[in-house]
XYZ file of N, CA, C and O in Angstrom:
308
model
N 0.848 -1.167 0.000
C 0.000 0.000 0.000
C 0.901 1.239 0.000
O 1.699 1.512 0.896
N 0.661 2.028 -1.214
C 1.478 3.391 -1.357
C 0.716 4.514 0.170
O -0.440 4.639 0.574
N 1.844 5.041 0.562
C 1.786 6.448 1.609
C 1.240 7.237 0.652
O 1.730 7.263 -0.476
N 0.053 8.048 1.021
C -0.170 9.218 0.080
C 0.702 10.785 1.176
O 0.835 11.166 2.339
N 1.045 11.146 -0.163
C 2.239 12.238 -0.273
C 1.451 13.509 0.577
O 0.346 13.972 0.291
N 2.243 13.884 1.576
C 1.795 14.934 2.146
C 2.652 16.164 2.394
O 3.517 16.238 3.266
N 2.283 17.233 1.436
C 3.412 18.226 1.760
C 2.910 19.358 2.949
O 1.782 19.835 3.078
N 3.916 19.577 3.625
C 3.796 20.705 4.751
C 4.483 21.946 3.797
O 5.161 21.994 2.771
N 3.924 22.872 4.714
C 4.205 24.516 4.200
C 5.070 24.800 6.081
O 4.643 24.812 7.236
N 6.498 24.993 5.375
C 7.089 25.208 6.906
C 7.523 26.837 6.570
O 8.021 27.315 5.551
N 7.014 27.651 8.199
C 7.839 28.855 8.376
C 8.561 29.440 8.975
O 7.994 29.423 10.067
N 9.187 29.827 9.073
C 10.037 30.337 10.071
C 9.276 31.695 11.248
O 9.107 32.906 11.109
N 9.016 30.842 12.227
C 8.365 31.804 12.671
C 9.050 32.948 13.476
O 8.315 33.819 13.942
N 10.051 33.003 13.628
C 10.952 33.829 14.214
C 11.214 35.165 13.523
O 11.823 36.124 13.998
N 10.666 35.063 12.355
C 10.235 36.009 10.905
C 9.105 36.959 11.000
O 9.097 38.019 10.375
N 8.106 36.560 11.821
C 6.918 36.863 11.947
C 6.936 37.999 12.987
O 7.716 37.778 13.913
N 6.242 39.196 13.055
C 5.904 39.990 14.164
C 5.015 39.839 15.103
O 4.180 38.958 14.898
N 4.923 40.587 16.324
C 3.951 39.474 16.883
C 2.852 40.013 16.712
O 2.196 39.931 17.750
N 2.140 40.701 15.645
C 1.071 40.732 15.444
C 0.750 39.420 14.769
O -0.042 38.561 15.158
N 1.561 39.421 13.610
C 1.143 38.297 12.556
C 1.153 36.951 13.354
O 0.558 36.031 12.794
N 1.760 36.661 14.634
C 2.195 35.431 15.373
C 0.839 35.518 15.885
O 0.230 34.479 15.631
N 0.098 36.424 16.550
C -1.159 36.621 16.923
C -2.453 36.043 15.774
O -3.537 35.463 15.840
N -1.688 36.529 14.899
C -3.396 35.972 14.186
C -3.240 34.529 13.575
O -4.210 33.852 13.234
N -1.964 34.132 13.473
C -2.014 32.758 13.337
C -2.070 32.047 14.527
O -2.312 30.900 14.151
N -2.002 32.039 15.578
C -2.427 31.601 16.294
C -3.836 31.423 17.084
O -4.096 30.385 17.693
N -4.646 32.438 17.022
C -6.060 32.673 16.855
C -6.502 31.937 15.470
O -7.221 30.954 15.652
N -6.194 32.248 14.132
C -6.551 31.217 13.180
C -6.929 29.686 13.600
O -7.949 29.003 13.509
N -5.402 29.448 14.182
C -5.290 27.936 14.670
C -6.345 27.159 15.794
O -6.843 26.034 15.774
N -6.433 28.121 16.637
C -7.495 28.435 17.703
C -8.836 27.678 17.325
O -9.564 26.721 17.592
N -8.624 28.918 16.418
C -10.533 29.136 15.923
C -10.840 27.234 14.803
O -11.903 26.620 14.721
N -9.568 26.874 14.205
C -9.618 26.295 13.454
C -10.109 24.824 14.218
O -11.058 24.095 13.931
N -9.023 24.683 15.361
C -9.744 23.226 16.218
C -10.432 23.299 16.859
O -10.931 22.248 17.261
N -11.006 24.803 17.474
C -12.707 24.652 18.277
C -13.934 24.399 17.508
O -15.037 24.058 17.937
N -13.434 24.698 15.894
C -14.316 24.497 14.641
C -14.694 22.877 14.453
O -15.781 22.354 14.211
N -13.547 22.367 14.633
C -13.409 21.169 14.260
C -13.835 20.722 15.487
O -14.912 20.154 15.307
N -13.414 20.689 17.043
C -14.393 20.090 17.799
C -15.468 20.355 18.161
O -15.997 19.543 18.920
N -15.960 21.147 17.913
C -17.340 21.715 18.520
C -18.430 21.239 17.427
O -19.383 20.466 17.525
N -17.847 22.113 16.180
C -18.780 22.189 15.095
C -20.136 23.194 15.109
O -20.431 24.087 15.903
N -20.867 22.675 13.873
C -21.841 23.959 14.422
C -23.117 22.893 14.377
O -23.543 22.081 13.556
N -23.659 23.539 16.292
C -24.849 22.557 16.658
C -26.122 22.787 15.735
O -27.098 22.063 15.540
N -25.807 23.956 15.265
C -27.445 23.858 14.146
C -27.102 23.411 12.634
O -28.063 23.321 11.871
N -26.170 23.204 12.272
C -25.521 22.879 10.893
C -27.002 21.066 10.966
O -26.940 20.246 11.883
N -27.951 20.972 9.917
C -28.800 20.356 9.182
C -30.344 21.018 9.808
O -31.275 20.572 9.137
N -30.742 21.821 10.753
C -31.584 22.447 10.918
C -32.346 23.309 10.058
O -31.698 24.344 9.902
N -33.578 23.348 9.348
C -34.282 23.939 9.074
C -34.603 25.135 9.765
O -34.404 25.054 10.978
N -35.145 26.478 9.260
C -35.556 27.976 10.275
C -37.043 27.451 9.590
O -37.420 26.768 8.638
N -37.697 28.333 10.862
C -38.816 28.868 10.400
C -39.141 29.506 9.560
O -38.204 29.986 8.923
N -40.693 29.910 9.033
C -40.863 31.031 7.871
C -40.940 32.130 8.917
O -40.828 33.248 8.415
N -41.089 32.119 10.135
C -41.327 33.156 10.956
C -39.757 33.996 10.922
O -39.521 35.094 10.417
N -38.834 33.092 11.623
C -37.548 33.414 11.968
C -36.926 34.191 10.712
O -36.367 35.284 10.799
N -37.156 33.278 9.240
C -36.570 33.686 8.146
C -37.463 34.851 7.662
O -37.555 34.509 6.483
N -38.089 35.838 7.739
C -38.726 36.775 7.554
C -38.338 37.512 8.288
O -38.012 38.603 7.819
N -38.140 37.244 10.143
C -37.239 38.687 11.116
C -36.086 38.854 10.341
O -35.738 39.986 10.003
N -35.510 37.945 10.050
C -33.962 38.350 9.406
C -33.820 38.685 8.383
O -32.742 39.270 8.280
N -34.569 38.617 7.130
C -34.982 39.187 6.132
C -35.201 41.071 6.482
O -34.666 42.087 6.039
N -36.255 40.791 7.479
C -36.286 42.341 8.375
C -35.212 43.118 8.680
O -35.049 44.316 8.448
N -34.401 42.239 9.289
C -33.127 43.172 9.912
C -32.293 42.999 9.341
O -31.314 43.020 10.086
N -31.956 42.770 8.104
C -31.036 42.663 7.074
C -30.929 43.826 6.201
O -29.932 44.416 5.785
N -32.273 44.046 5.998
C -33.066 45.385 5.264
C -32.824 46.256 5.756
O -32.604 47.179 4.972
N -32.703 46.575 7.080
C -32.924 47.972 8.465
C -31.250 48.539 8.110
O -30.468 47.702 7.660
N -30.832 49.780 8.305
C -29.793 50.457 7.770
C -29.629 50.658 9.459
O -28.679 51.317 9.881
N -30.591 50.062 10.371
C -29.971 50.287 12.068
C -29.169 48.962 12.544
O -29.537 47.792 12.649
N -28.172 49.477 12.742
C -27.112 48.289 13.170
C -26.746 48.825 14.942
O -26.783 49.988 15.344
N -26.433 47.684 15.702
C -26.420 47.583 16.778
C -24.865 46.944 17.369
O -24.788 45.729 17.557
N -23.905 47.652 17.586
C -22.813 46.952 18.146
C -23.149 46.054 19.717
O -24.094 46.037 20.505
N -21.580 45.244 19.618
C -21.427 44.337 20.505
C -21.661 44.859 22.057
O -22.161 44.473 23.113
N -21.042 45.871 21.551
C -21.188 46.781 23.773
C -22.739 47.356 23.756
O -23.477 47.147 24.720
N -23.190 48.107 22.579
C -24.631 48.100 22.546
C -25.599 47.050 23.325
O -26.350 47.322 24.262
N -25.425 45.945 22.788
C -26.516 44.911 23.363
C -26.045 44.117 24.441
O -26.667 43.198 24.973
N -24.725 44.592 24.778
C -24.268 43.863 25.999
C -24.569 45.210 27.161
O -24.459 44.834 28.328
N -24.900 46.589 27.001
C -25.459 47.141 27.999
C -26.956 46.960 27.778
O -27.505 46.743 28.858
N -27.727 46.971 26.845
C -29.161 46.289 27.456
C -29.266 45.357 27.935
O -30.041 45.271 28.888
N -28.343 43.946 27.375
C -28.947 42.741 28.416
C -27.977 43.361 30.434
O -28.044 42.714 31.479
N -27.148 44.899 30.185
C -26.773 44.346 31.414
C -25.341 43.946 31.916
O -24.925 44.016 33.072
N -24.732 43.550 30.892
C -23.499 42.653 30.605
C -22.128 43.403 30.778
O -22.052 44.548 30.331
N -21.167 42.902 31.324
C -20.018 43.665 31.280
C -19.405 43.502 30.090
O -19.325 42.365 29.624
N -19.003 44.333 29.569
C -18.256 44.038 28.059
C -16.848 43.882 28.470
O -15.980 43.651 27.627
């Protein structure tokens, strides 16, 4: 049985600033909580109800940031 051929992409990371070390590492992050978690609604159907609010607020030119709705529910940002 033939090995199938696997090439790596190697870098020198000592090259990198630590911004760029930052977002590959968050990449990487994000990449295996993706892979273990997954997404719990991924084969779920919406409602016609649900898919019509969002249709709604897709349309609306009022947008609401993250600290926005984290002081109505309350929330420390």
């Amino acid at each position: 049985m033939a090995l199938a051929s696997v090439s790596f992409v190697f870098m020198d990371l000592s090259q990198l600033s630590q911004e760029q070390f930052k977002v590959l590492v968050r990449g990487i992050v994000d990449d295996r909580l993706r892979e273990l978690l997954g997404d719990p609604d991924l084969g779920f159907q919406i409602g016609d109800g649900l898919r019509a609010r969002l249709k709604e607020s897709l349309a609306s030119i009022e947008r609401l940031s993250g600290e926005d709705i984290a002081n109505q529910l309350g929330l420390r940002w």
